[in-house]
Structure formats: C-alpha cells, structure tokens
PDB file of C-alpha atoms in Angstrom:
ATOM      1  CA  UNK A   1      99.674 109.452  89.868  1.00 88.00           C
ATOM      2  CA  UNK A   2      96.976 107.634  88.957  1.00 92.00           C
ATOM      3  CA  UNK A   3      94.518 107.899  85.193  1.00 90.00           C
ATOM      4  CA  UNK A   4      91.268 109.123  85.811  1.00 92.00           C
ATOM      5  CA  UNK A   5      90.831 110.570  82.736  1.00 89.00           C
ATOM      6  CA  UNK A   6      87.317 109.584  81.097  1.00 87.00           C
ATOM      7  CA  UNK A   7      88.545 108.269  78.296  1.00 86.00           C
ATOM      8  CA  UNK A   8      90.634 105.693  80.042  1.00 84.00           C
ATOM      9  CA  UNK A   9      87.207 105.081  82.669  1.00 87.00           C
ATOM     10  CA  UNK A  10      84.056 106.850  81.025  1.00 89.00           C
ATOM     11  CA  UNK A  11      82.288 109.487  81.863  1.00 91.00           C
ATOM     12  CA  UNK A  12      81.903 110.558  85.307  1.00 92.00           C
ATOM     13  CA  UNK A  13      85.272 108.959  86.416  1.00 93.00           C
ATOM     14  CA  UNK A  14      86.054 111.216  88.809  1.00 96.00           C
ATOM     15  CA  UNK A  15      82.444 110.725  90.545  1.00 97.00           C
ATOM     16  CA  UNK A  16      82.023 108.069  93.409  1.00 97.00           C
ATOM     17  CA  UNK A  17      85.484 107.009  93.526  1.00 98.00           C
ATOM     18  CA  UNK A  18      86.519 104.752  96.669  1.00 98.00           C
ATOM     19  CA  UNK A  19      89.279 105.721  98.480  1.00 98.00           C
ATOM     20  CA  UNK A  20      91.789 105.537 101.586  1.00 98.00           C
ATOM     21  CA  UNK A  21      92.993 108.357 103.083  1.00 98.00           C
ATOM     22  CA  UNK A  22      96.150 107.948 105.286  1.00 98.00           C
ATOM     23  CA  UNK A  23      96.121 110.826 108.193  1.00 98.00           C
ATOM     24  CA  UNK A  24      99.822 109.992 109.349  1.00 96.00           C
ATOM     25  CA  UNK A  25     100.417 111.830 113.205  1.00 96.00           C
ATOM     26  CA  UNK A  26     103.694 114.021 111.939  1.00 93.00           C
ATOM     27  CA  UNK A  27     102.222 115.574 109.147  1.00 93.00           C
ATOM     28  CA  UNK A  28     100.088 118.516 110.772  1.00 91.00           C
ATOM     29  CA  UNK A  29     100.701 122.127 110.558  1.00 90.00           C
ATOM     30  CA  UNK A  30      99.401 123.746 113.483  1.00 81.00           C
ATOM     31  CA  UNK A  31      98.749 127.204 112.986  1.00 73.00           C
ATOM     32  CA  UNK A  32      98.184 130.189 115.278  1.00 65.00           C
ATOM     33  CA  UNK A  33      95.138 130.595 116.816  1.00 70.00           C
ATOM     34  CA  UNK A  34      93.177 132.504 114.203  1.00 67.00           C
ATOM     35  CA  UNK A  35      94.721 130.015 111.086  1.00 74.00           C
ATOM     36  CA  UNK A  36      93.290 126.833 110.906  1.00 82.00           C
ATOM     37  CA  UNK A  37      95.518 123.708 111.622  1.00 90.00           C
ATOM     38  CA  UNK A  38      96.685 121.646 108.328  1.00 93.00           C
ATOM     39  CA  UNK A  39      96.683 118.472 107.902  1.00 95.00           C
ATOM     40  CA  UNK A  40      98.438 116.570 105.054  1.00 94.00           C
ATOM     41  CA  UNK A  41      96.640 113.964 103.751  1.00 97.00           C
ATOM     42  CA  UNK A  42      97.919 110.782 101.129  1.00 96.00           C
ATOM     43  CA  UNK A  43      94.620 109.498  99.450  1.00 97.00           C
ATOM     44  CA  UNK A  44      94.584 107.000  97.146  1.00 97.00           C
ATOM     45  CA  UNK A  45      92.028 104.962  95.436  1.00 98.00           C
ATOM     46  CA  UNK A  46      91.153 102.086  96.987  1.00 98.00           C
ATOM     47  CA  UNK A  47      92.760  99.042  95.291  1.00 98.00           C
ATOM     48  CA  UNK A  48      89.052  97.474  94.729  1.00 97.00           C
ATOM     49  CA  UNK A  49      87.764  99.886  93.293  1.00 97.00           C
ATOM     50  CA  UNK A  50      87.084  99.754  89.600  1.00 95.00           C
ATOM     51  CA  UNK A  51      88.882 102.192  88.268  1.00 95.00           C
ATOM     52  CA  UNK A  52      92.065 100.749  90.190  1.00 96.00           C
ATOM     53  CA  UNK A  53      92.894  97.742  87.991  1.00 94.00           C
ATOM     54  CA  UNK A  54      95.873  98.599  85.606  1.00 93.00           C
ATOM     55  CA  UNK A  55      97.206 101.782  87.355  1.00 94.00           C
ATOM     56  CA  UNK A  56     100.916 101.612  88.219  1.00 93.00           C
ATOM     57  CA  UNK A  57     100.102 104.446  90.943  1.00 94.00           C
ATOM     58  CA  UNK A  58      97.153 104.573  93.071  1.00 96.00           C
ATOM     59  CA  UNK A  59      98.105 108.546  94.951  1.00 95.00           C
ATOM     60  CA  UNK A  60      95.770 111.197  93.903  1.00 96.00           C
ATOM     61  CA  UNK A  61      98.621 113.387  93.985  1.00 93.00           C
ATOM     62  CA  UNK A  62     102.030 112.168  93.047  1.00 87.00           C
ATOM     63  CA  UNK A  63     104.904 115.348  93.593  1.00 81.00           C
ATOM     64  CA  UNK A  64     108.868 114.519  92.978  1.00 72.00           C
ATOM     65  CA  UNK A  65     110.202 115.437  96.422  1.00 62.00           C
ATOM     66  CA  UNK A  66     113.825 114.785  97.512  1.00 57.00           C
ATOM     67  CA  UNK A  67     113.759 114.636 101.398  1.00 66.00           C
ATOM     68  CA  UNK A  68     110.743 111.789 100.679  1.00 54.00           C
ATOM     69  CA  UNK A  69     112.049 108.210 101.011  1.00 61.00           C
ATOM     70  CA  UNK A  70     110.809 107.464  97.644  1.00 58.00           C
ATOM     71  CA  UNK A  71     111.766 110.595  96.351  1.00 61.00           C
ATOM     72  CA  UNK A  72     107.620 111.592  95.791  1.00 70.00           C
ATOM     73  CA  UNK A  73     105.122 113.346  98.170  1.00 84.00           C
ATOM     74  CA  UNK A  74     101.695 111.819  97.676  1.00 90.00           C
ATOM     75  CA  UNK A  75     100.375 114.506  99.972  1.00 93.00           C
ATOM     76  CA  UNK A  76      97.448 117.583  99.298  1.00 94.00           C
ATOM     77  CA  UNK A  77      96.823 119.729 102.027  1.00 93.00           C
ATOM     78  CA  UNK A  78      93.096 119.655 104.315  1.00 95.00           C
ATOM     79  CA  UNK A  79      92.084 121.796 106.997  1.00 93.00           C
ATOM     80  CA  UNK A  80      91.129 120.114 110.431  1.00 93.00           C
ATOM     81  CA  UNK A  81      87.483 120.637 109.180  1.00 95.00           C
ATOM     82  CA  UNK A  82      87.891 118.520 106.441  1.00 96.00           C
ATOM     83  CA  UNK A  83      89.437 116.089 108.023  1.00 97.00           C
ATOM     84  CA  UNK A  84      86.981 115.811 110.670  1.00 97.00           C
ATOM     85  CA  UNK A  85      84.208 115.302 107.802  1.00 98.00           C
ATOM     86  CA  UNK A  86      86.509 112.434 106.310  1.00 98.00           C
ATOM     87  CA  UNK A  87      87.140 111.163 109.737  1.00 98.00           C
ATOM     88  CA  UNK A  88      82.866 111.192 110.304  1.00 98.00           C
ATOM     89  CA  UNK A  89      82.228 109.470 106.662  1.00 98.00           C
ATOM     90  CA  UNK A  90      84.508 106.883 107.442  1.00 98.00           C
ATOM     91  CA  UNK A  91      82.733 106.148 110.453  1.00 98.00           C
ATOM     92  CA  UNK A  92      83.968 102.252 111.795  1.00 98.00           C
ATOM     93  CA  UNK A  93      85.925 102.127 108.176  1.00 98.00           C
ATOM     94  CA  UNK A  94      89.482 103.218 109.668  1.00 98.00           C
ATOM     95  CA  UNK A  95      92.568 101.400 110.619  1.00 98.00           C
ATOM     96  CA  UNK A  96      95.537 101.934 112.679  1.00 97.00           C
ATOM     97  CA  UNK A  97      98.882 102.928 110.474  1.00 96.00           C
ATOM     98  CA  UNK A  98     101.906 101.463 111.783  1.00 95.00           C
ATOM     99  CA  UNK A  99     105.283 101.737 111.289  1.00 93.00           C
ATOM    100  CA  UNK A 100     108.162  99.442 110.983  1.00 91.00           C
ATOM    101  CA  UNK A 101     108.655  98.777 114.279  1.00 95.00           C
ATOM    102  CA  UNK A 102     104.476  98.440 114.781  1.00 94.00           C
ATOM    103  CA  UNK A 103     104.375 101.388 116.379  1.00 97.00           C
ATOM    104  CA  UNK A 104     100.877 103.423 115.631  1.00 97.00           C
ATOM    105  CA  UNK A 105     101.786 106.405 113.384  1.00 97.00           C
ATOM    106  CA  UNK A 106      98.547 107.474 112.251  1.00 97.00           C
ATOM    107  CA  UNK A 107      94.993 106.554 110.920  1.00 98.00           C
ATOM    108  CA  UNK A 108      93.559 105.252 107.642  1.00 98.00           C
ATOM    109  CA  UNK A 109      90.028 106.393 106.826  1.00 98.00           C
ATOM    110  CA  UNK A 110      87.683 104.525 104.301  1.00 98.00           C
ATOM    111  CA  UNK A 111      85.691 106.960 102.355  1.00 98.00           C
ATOM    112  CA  UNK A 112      83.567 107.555  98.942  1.00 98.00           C
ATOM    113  CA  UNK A 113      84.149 111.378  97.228  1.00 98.00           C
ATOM    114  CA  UNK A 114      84.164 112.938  94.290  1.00 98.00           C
ATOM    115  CA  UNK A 115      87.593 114.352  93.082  1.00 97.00           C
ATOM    116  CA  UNK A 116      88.130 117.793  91.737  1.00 95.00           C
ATOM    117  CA  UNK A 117      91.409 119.817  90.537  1.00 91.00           C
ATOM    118  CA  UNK A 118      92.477 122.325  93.460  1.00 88.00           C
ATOM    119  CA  UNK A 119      96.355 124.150  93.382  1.00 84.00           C
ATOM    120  CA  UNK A 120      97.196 121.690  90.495  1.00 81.00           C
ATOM    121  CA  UNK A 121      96.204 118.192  93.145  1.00 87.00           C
ATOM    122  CA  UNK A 122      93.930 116.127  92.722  1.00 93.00           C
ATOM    123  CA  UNK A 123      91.985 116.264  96.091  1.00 96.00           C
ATOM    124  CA  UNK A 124      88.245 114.771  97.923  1.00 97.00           C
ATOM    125  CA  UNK A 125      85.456 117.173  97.402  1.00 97.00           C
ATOM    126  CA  UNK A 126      84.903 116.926 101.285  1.00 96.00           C
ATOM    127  CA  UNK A 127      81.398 118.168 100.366  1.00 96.00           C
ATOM    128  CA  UNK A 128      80.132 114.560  98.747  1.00 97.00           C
ATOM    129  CA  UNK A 129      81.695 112.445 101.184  1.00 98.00           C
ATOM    130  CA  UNK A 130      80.181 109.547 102.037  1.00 98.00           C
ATOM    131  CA  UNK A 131      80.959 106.149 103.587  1.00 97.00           C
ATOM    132  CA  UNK A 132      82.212 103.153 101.308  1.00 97.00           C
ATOM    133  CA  UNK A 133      81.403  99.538 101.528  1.00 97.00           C
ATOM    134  CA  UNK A 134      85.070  98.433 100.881  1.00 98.00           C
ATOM    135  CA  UNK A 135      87.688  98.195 103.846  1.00 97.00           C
ATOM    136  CA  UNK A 136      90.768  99.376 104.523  1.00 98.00           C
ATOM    137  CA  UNK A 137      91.354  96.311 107.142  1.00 97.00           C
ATOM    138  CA  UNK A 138      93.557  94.033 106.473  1.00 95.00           C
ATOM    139  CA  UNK A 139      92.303  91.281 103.893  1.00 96.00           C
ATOM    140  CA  UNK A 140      91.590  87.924 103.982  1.00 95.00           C
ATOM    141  CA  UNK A 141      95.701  87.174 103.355  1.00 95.00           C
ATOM    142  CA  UNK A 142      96.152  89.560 106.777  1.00 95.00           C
ATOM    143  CA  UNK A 143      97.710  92.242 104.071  1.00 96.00           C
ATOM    144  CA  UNK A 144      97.003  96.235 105.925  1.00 96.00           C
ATOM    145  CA  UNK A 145      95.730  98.501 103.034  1.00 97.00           C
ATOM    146  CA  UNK A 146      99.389  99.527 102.040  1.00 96.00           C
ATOM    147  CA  UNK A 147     100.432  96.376 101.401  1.00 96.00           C
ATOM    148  CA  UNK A 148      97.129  95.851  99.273  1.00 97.00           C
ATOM    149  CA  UNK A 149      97.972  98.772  97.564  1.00 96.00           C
ATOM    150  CA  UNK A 150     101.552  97.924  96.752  1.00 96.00           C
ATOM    151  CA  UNK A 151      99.688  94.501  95.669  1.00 96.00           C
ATOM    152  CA  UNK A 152      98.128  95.822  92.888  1.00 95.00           C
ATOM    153  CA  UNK A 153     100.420  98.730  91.875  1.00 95.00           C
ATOM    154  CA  UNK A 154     102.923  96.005  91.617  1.00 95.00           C
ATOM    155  CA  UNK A 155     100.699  93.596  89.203  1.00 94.00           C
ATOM    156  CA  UNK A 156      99.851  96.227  87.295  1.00 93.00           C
ATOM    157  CA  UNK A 157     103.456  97.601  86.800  1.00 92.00           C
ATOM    158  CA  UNK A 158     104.350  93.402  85.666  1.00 93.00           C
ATOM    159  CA  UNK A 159     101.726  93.545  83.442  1.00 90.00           C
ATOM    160  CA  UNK A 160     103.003  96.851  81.624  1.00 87.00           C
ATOM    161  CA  UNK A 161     106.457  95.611  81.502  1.00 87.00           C
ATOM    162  CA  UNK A 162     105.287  91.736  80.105  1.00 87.00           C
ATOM    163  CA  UNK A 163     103.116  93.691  77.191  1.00 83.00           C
ATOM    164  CA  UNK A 164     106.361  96.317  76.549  1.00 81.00           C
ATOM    165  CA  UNK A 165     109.074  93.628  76.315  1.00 80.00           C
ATOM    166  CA  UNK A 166     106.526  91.527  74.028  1.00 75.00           C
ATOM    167  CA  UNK A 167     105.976  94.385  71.414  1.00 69.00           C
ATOM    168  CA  UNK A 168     109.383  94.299  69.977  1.00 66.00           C
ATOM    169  CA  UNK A 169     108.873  90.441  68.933  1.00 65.00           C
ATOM    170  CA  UNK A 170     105.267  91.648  67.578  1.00 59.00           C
ATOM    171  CA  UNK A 171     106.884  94.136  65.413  1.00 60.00           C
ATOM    172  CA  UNK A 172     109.556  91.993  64.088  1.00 65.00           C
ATOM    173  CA  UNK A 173     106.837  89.028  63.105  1.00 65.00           C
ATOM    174  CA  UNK A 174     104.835  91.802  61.124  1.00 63.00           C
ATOM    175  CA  UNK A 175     108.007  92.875  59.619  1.00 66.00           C
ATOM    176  CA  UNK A 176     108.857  88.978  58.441  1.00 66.00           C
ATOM    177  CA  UNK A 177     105.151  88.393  57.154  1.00 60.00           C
TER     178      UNK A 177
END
C-alpha cells in the first residue's frame, strides 16, 4: 500500500493527490432495486505524481486475498454515484482496460481527490474531485497506465533492494575504521 504519511511527504499529503482509478466490468454488485449498485474500484496514485517516486506499491488499498492472482485485493468499495462523479471529473482523461487477450475489460479514469480513511481503506473523497492534467494513456514508450505503474513500482522496489544489500558492507567498513 502505498506511504502517504506526512512525514514521509509533508503536510497536506493526502490533499490533491493524482490518481487512476481502474473501473474493471466484473467487479459490480448489483443490488435490488432499493440498494444502490457497488462498484469496486482499484485506485492508485498516478505514477507522476510527486508523491509516487520511491513507493514499492502505488494501491490506495492493498488487502491479502487468496482467490486474487497476486494474492492482494487493491479494491474499496463506491456506489454507482460515486462512480459517476469520478467518471464526470475524468472527463476525456480515461482509457480502455484490456486484458490479455486485448479484449476491453473495463475503464481507467484520470482524476485529482483528496484521500480520507473510510472502513480501514484508504478511498477518493468523491466530494473534491476534480480533473488532473496527467494521463492515463499510454506514454510516449506506448506503455498503458499499468504497465507505467509496474514501471515505477518496479524501480523503486531495485532501488530498496540496491541500498539493503549495500548496508551490510557499510556496517562492516565502520566496524574496521
């Protein structure tokens, strides 16, 4: 899950922050008539935004799950009213998800929100929404917005590991000074 704890960002980290939201087809609850549809929702921050350098996770909300192929659920539940203000924030700033096979399974919505604590997840206040000025098109390499995200997860995840395996041999030159 990703660090937006002031300390690590400043104050107001959890204010403004860019984001993708990923509205995959197969993950709505429709409810009866007088219950309001769900919708399950992966948001992320948006690899270019600054708070996203460094984090080894980019998922709001980051839930050990063993029917999940990567054994997390990255999902926080929205009703179809929050959705729909997501889906008219992120105005022309969506994208078509696709699957393996490049079938469409869903859209990706580009948005700006403020975060707050709901049920223990980290979710969009859908009441500060606004549009964001970075896309969630592919980039100039023709990488979608997962693969972006993977991108920098992955870099950051090198880095940690390159600083961890050189702090033993730190340690050991301060201990033969």
């Amino acid at each position: 899950m990703v660090d937006l704890r002031s300390r690590t960002h400043g104050p107001g980290a959890m204010r403004a922050v860019n984001l993708v939201v990923m509205a995959y087809d197969d993950r709505v609850v429709a409810k009866t008539e007088d219950e309001d549809t769900l919708h399950y929702l992966d948001a992320r921050v948006h690899p270019g935004d600054r708070r996203a350098p460094g984090q080894i996770s980019l998922a709001l909300v980051s839930k050990k799950d063993g029917r999940s192929t990567s054994g997390h659920e990255n999902s926080a539940r929205y009703s179809a009213e929050q959705l729909a203000s997501i889906q008219r924030a992120a105005g022309d700033n969506t994208a078509s998800l696709r699957d393996a096979a490049g079938r469409i399974v869903g859209t990706v919505y580009g948005v700006r929100a403020d975060l707050l604590i709901h049920d223990g997840a980290v979710v969009l206040n859908t009441k500060t929404l606004a549009g964001m000025e970075l896309s969630v098109g592919a980039d100039a390499e023709g990488r979608d917005i997962r693969a972006q995200i993977v991108a920098s997860t992955r870099a950051a995840r090198r880095a940690r590991d390159a600083a961890q395996a050189q702090t033993p041999r730190l340690v050991e030159e301060l201990a033969l000074r």
